[in-house]
Short mmCIF file of C-alpha atoms and ligand atoms in Angstrom, two decimals:
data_model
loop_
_atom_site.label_atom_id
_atom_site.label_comp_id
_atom_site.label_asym_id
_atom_site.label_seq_id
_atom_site.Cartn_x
_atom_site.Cartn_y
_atom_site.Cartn_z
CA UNK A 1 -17.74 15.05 -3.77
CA UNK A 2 -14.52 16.27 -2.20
CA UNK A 3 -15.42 20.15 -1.66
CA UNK A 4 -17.57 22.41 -2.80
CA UNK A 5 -16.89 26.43 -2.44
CA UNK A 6 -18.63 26.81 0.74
CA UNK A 7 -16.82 23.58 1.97
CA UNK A 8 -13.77 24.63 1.38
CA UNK A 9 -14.28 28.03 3.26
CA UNK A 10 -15.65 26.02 6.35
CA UNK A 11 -12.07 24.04 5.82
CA UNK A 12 -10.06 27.04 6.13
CA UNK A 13 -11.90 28.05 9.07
CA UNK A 14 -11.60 25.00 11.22
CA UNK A 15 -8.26 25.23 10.01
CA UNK A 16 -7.29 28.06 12.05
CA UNK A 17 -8.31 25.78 14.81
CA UNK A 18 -7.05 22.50 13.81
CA UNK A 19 -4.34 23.53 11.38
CA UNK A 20 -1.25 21.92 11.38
CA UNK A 21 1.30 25.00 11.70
CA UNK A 22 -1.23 26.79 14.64
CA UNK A 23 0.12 24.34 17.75
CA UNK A 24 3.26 23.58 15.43
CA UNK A 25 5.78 23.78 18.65
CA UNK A 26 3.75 22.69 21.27
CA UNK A 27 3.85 18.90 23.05
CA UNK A 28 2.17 16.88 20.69
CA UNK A 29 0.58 13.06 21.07
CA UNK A 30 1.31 11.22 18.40
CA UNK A 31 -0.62 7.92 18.28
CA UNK A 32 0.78 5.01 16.24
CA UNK A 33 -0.68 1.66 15.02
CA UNK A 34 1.77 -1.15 14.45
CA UNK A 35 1.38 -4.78 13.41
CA UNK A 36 1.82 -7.50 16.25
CA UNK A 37 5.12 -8.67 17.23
CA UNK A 38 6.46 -11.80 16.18
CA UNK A 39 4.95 -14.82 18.12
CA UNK A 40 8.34 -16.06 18.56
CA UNK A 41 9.38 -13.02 20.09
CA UNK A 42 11.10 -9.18 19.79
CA UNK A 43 13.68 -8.67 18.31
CA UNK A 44 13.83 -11.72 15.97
CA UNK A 45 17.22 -13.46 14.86
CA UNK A 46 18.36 -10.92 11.91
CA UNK A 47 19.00 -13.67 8.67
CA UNK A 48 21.49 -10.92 7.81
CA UNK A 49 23.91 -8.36 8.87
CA UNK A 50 23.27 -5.65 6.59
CA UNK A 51 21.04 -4.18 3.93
CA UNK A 52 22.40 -2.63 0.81
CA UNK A 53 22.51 1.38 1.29
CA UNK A 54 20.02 3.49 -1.18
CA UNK A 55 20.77 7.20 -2.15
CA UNK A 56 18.37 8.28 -4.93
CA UNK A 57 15.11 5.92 -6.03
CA UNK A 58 15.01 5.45 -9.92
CA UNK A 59 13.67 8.70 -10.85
CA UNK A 60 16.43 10.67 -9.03
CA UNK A 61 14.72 11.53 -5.62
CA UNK A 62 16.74 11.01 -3.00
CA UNK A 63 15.52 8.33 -0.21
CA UNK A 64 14.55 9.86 2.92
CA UNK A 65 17.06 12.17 4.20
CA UNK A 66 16.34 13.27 7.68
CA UNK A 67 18.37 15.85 10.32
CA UNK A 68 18.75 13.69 13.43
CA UNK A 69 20.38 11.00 13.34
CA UNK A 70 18.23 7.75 13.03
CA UNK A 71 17.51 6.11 16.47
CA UNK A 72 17.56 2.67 14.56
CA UNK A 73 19.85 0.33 12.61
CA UNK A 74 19.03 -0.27 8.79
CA UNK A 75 17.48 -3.89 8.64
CA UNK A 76 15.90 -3.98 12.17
CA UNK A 77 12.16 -4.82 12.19
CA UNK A 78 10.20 -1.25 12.99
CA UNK A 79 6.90 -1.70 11.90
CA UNK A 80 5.69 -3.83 14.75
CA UNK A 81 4.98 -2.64 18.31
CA UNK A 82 7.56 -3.61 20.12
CA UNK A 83 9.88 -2.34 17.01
CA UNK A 84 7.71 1.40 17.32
CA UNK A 85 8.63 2.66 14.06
CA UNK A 86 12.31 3.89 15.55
CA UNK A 87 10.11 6.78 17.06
CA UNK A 88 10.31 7.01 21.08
CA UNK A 89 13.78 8.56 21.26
CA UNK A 90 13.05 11.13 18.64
CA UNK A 91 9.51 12.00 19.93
CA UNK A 92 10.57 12.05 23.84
CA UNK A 93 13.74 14.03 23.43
CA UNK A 94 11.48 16.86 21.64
CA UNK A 95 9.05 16.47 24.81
CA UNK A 96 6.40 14.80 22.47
CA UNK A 97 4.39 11.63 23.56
CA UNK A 98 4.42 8.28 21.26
CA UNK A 99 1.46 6.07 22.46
CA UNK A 100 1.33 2.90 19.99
CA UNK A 101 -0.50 0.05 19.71
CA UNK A 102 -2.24 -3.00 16.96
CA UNK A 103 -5.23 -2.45 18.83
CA UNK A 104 -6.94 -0.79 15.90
CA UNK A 105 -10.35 -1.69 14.97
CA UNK A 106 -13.78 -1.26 16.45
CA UNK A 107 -15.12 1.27 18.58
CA UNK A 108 -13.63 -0.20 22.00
CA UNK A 109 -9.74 -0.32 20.78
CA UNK A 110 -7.62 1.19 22.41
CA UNK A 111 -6.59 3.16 19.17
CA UNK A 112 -10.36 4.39 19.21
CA UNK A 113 -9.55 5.65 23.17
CA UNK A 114 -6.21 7.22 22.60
CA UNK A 115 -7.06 9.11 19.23
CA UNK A 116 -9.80 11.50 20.89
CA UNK A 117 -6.79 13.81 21.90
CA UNK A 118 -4.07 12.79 19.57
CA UNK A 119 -2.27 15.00 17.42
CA UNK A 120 -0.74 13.21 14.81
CA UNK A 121 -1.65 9.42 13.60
CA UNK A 122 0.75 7.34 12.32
CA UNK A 123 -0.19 3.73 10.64
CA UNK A 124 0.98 1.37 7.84
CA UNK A 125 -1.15 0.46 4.89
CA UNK A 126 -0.06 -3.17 6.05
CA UNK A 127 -1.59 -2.70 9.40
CA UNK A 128 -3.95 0.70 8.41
CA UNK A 129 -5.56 2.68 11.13
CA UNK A 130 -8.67 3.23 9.40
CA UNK A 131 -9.43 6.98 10.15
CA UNK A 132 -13.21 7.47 8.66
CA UNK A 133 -15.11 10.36 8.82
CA UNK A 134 -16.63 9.45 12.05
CA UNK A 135 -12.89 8.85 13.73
CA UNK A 136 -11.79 12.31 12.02
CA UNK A 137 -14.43 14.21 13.67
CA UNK A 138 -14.03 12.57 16.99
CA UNK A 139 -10.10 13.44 16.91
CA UNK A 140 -10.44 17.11 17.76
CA UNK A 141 -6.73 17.79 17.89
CA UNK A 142 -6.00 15.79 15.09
CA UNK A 143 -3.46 17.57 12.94
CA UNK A 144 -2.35 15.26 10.57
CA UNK A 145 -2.28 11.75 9.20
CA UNK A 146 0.91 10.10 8.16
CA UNK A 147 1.30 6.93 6.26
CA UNK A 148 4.59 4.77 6.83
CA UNK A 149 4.58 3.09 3.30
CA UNK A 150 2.79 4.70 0.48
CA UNK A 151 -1.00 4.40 -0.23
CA UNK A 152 -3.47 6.43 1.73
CA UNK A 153 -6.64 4.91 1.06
CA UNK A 154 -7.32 3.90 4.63
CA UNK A 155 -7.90 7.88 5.28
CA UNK A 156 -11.21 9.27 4.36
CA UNK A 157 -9.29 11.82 2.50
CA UNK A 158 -12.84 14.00 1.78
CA UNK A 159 -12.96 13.67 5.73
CA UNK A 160 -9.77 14.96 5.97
CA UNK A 161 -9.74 18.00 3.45
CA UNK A 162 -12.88 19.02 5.37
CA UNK A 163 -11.28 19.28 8.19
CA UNK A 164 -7.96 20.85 7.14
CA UNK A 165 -5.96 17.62 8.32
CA UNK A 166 -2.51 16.87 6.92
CA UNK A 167 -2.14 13.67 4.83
CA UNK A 168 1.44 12.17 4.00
CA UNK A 169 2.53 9.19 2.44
CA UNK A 170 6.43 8.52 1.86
CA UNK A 171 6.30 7.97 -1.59
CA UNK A 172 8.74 5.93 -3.46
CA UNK A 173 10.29 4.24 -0.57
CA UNK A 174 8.80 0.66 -0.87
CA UNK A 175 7.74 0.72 -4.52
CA UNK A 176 10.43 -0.98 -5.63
CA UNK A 177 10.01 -3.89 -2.80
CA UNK A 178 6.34 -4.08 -4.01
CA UNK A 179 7.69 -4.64 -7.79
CA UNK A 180 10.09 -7.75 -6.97
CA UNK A 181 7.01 -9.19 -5.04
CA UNK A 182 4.58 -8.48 -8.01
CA UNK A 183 7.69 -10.52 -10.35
CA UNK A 184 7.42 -13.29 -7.62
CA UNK A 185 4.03 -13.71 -8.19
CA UNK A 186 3.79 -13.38 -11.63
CA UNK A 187 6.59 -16.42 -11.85
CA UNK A 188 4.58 -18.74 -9.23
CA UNK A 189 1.59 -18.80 -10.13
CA UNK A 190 2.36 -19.15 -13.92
CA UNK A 191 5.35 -21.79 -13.09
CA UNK A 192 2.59 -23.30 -10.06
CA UNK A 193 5.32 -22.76 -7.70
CA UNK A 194 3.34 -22.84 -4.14
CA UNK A 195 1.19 -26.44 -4.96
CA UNK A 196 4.95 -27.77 -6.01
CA UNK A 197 6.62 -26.65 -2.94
CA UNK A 198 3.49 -28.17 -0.53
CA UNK A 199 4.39 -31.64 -2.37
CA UNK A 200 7.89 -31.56 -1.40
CA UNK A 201 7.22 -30.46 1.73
CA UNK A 202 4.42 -33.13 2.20
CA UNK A 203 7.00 -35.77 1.34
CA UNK A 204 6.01 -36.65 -2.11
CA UNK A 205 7.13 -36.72 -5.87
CA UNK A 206 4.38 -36.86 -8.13
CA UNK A 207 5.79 -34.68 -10.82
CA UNK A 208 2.72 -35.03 -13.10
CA UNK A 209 0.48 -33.40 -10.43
CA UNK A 210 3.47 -30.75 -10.02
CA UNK A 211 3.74 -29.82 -13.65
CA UNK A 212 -0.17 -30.17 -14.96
CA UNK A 213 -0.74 -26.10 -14.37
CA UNK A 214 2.83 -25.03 -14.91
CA UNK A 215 4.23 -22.98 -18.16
CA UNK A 216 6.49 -20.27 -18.95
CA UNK A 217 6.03 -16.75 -19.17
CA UNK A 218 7.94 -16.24 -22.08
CA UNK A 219 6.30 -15.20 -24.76
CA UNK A 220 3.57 -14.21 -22.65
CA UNK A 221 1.55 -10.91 -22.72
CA UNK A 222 1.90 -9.11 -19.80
CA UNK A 223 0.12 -6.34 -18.89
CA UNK A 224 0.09 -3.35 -16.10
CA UNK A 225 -2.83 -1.43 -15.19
CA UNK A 226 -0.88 1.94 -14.17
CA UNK A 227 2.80 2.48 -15.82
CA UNK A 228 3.78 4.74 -12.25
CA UNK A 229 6.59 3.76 -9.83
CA UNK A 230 5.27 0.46 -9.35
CA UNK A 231 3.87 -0.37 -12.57
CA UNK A 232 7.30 0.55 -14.80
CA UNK A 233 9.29 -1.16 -12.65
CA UNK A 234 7.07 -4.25 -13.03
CA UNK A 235 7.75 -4.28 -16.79
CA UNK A 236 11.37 -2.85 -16.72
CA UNK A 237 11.59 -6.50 -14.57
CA UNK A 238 9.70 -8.81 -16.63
CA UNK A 239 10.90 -7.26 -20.25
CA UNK A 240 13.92 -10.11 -19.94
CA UNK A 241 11.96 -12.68 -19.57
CA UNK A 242 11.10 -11.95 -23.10
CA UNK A 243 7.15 -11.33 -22.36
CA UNK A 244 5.15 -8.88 -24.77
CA UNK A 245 4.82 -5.93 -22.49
CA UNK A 246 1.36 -3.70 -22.18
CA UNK A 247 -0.17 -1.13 -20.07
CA UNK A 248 -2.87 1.26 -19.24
CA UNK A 249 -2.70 4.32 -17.37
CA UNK A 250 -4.21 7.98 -17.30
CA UNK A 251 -0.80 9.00 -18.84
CA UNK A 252 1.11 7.89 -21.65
CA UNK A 253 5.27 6.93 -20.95
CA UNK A 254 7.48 8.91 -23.17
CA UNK A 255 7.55 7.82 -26.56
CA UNK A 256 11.69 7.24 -25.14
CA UNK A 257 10.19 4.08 -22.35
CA UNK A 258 7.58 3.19 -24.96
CA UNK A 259 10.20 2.03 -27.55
CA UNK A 260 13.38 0.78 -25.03
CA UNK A 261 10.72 -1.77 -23.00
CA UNK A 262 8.82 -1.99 -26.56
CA UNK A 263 5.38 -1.26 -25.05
CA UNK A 264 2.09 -1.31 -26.36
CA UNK A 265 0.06 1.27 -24.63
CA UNK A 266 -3.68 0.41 -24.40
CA UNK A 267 -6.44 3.52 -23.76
CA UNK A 268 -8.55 1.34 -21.21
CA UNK A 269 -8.19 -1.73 -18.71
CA UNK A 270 -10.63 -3.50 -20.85
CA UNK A 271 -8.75 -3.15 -24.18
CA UNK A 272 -6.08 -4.45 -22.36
CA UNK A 273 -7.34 -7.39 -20.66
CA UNK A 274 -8.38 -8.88 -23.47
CA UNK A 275 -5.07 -9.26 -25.16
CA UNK A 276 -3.35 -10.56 -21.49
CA UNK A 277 -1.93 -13.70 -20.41
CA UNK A 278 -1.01 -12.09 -17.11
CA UNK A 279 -2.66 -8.70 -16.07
CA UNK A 280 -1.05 -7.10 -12.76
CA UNK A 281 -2.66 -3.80 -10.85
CA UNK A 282 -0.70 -0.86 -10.34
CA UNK A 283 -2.93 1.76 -9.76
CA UNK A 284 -4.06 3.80 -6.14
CA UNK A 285 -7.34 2.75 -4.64
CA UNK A 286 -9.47 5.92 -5.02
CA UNK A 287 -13.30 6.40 -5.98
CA UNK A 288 -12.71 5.77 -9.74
CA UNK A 289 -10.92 2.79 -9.39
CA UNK A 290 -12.67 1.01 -6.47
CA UNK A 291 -14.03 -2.43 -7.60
CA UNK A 292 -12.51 -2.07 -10.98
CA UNK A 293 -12.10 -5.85 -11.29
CA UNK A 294 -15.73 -6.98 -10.92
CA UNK A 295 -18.02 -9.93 -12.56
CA UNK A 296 -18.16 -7.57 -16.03
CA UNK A 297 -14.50 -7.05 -16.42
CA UNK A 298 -13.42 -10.36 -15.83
CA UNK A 299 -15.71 -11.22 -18.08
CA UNK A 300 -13.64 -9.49 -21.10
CA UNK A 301 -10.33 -11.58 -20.04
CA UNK A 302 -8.74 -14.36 -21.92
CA UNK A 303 -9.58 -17.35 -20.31
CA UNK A 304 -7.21 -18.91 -18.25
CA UNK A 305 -5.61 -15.76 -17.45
CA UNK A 306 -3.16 -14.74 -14.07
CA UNK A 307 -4.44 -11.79 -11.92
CA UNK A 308 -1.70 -10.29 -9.55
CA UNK A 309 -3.12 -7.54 -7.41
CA UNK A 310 -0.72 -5.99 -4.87
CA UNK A 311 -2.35 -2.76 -5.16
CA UNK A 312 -5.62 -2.76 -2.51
CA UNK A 313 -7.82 -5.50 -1.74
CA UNK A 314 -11.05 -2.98 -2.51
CA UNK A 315 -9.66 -2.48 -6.82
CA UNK A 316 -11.15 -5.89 -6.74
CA UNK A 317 -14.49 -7.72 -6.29
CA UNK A 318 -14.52 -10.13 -3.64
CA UNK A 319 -16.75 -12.42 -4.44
CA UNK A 320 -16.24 -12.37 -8.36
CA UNK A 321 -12.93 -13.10 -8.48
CA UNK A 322 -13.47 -16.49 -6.32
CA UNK A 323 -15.97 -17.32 -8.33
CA UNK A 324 -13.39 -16.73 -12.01
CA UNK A 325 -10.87 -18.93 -10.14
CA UNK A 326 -13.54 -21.66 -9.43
CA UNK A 327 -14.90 -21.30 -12.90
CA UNK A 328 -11.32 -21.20 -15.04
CA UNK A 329 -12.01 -17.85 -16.29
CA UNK A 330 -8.63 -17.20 -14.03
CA UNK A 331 -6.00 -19.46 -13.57
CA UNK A 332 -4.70 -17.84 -10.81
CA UNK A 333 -5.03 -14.63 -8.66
CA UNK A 334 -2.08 -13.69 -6.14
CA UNK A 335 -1.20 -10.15 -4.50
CA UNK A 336 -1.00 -9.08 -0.88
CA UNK A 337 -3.55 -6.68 -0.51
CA UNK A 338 -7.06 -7.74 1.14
CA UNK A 339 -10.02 -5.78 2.64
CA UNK A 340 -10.33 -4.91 5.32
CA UNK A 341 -6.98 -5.60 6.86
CA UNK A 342 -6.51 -7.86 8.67
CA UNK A 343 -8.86 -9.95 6.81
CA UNK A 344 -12.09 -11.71 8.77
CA UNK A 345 -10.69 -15.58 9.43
CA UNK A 346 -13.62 -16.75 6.81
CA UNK A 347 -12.77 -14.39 4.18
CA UNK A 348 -12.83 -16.61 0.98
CA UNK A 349 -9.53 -15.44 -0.55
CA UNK A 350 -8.13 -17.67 2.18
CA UNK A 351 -9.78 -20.75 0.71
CA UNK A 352 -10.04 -20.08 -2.85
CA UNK A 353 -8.88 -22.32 -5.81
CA UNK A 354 -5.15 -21.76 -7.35
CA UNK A 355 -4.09 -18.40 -5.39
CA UNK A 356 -1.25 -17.00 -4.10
CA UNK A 357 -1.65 -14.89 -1.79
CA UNK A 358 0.02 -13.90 1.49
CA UNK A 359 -0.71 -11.19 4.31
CA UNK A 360 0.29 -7.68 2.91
CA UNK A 361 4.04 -8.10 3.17
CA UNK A 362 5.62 -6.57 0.20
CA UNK A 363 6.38 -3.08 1.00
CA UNK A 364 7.22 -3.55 5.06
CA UNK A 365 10.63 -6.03 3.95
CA UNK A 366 13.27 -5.08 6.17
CA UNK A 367 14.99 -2.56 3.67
CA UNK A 368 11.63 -0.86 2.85
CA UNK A 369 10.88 -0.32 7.10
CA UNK A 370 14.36 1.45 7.43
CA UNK A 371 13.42 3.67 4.26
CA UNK A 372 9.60 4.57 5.32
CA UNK A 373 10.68 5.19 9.00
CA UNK A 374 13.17 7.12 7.86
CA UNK A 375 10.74 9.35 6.21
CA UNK A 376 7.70 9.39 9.05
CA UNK A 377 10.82 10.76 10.82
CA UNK A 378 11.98 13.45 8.20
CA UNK A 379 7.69 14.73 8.08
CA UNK A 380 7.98 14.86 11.56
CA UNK A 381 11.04 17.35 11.58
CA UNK A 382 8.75 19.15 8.95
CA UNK A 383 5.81 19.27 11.02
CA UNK A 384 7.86 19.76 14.21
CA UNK A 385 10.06 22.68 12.98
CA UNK A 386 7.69 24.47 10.72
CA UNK A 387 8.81 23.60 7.88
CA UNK A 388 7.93 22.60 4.29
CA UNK A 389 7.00 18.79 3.86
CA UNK A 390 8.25 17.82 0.81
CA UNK A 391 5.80 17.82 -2.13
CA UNK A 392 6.19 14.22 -3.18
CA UNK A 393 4.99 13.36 0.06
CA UNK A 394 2.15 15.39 0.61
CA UNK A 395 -1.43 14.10 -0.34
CA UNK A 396 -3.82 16.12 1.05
CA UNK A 397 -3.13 19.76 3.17
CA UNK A 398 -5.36 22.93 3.58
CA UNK A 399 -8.24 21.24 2.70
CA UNK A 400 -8.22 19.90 -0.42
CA UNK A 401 -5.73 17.25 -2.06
CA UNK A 402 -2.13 18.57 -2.83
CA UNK A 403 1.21 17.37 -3.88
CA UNK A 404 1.55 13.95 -5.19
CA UNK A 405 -1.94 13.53 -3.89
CA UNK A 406 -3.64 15.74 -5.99
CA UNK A 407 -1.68 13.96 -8.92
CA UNK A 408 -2.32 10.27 -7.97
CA UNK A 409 -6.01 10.24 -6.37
CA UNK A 410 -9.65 11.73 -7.40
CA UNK A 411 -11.71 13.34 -4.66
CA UNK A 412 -14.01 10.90 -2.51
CA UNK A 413 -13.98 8.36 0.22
CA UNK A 414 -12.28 5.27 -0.28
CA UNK A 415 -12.75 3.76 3.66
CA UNK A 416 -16.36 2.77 3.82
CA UNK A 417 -16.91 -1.08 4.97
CA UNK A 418 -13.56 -0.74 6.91
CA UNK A 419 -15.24 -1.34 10.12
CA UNK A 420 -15.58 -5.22 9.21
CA UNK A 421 -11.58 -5.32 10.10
CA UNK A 422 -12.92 -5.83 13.63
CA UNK A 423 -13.94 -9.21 12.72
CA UNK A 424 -10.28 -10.45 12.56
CA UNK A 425 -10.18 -10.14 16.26
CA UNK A 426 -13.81 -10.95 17.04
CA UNK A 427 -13.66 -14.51 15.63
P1 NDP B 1 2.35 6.06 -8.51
O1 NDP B 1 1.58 7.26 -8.08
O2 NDP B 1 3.74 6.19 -8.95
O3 NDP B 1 1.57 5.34 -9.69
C1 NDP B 1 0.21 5.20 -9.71
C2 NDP B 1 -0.22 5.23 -11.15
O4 NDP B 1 -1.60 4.90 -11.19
C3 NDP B 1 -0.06 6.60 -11.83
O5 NDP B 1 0.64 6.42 -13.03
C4 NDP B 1 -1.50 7.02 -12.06
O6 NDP B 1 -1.73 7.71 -13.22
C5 NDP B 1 -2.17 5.68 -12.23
N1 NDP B 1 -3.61 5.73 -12.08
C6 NDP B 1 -4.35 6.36 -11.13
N2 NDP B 1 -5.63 6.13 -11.34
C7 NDP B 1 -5.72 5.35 -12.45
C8 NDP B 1 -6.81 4.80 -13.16
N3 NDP B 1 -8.06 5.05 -12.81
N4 NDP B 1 -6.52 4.03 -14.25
C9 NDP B 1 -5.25 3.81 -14.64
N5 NDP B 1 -4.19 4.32 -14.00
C10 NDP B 1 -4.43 5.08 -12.91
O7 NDP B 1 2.22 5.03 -7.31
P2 NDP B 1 3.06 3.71 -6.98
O8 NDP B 1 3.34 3.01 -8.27
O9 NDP B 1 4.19 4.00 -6.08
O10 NDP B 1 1.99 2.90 -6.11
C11 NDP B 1 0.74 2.51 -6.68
C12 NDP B 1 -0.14 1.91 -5.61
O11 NDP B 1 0.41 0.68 -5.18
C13 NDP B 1 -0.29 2.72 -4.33
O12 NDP B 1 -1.24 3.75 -4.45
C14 NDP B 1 -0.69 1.68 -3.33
O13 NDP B 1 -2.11 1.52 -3.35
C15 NDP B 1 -0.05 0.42 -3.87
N6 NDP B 1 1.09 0.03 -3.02
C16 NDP B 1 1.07 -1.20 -2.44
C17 NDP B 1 2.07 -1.59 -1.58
C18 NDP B 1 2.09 -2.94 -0.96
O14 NDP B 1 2.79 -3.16 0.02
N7 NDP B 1 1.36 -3.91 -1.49
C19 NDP B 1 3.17 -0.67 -1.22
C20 NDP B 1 3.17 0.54 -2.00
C21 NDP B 1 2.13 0.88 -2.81
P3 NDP B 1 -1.23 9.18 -13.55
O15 NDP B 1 -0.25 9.55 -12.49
O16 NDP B 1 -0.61 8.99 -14.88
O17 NDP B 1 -2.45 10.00 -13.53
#
């Protein structure tokens, strides 16, 4: 459980201590993990000049809108060392210290060395810094935990109430990246794009072999477990390709979305699986929905059914959905989202029949990395200046879950088994 009474006052108290306002002006170190740079080397050759320019997401909030002027161009790649998240200028002209590195996992990364004095972390659920309880109470001077993308299950978030740290996420800014990919996905896997394409490119033509797992989605029931920013704009996508739309989620839609998209609204992931040609997750990784997708609940799907998951590896089972692809019981499974991250070299989601999948890519595109790093920067001025992070950002602060947080996850630890990441480099 998150915290009890008593917890809570211990919270406060190590607050005083750690708390995030306390040392608010003071040189801070703010340690950030990044993916590697490209093997062909930094900066790559840009495939375009320019991104399109975003005021206001589809709900009205604006995109991130920070004071200083960004130290970086929209479309330039940030999220990988060499690219630092646009963040040594602004840090080193406040007199603040930016240490970053990919070096993440296992007790004798360099991450693990720099984050016993750090102040503020900074990591990417594509590349996550996993900060357990055990890394929490080592940081002493940790303040706060920022996510550049949205999703902060890779932060022991009981760990972090406990001990009054900060949690941020930028919410909104890549959810619309993440729906296109989940569209993608839906579309090749159903049309068997990526066994198609390795034909071509293998220099053949047998167009039987191309076609013998490929149909269309219209007509097809599609369904989203969680209508939120993601999930809606999944449907709002696939409604003209004429598919019969369903979803499950805590909340209803107005009755307004319900009858423009022509929805049917299920009360639970199994009542809706059943009915599904194509099921695709949407929802956070927290307690109640870790391992959601397991032997039982495939179990209830239609066989022959598509599974997109671009939501985190941990919703689902590992091993059971290998063994529904191998079986038929799912025709396909695709996402971006694995656990741990990177994945061990032998995980079996490399290897497995009829998937899709690629390394978590769809919320760092180019156009999402200007519009997260444009918000680490604008919860930095917050943090920095005293000031009031916005509430859609917020997840956790004075120990216990707040803002958007206490809205979109359910007390608990969502990080255990995270130390197995280290087997990506070990192997
Ligand atoms: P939102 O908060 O807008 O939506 C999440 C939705 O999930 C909410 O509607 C929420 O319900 C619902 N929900 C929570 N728990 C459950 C549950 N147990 N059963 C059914 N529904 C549930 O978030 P986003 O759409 O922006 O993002 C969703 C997730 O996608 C993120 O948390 C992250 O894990 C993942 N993501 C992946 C990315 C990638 O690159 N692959 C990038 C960005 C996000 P309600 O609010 O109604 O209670």
């Amino acid at each position: 459980m998150l915290a009890s009474r008593s917890m809570r006052s211990v919270a406060r108290r190590m607050g005083s201590a750690r708390g995030l306002h306390a040392s608010a002006r003071q040189d801070m170190k703010v340690l950030v993990a990044l993916y590697d740079d490209p093997e062909t080397g930094y900066p790559p050759k840009y495939a375009r000049d320019d991104i399109p320019h975003i005021e206001k997401y589809p709900d009205g909030q604006t995109t991130p809108t920070p004071q200083s002027e960004l130290p970086f161009q929209p479309g330039e790649l940030l999220g990988c060392v060499s690219g630092e998240l646009g963040l040594r200028k602004f840090l080193e002209d406040r007199g603040h210290t930016l240490v970053v590195t990919s070096d993440k996992d296992g007790p004798d990364s360099q991450f693990e060395k720099e984050l016993k004095d750090a102040d503020i972390v900074i990591s990417q659920p594509f590349w996550p810094a996993y900060m357990t309880a055990e890394r929490i109470a080592k940081a002493k001077n940790l303040k706060a935990c920022l996510t550049a993308g949205i999703g902060s299950d890779h932060v022991d978030l009981e760990a972090a109430c406990k001990n009054n740290v900060t949690v941020t996420e930028v919410t909104f800014c890549n959810s619309i990246s993440v729906a296109e990919h989940v569209c993608m996905h839906i579309l090749t896997l159903v049309r068997n794009f990526v066994p198609a394409h390795k034909i071509v490119c293998e220099g053949g033509w047998n167009i039987a072999d191309a076609v013998s797992r490929s149909y269309d989605v219209e007509g097809m029931s599609v369904g989203t477990i969680a209508a939120g920013r993601i999930g809606l704009a999944v449907l709002r996508r696939m409604a003209p390709f004429d598919c019969k739309l369903h979803y499950t989620d805590r909340h209803r839609l107005s009755p307004e979305v319900e009858k423009e998209l022509n929805l049917t609204y299920h009360e639970t992931v199994e009542d809706m699986v059943k009915v599904c040609d194509v099921v695709t997750i949407n929802c956070p990784l927290h307690p109640e929905t870790e391992n959601m997708m397991n032997e039982e609940m495939l179990s209830k799907f239609k066989r022959g059914a598509y599974l997109i998951n671009t939501a985190r590896g941990k919703i689902c089972d590992r091993d059971a959905i290998k063994r529904a692809l191998e079986s038929g019981q799912l025709a396909g499974y695709a996402g971006d989202v694995w656990f741990p991250q990177p994945p061990p070299r032998d995980h079996p989601w490399r290897t497995m029949p009829n998937h899709g999948m690629t390394p978590h890519i769809s919320g760092t595109s180019l156009s999402a990395q200007h519009r997260y790093a444009a918000g680490v920067i604008e919860t930095l001025e917050c943090i920095f200046d005293n000031k009031p992070i916005r509430d859609e950002y917020l997840i956790a602060q004075n120990g216990s879950l707040a803002g958007v947080g206490a809205h979109s996850y359910s007390p608990g630890n969502a990080t255990g088994g995270s130390d197995e990441a280290v087997k990506f480099k070990n192997k």
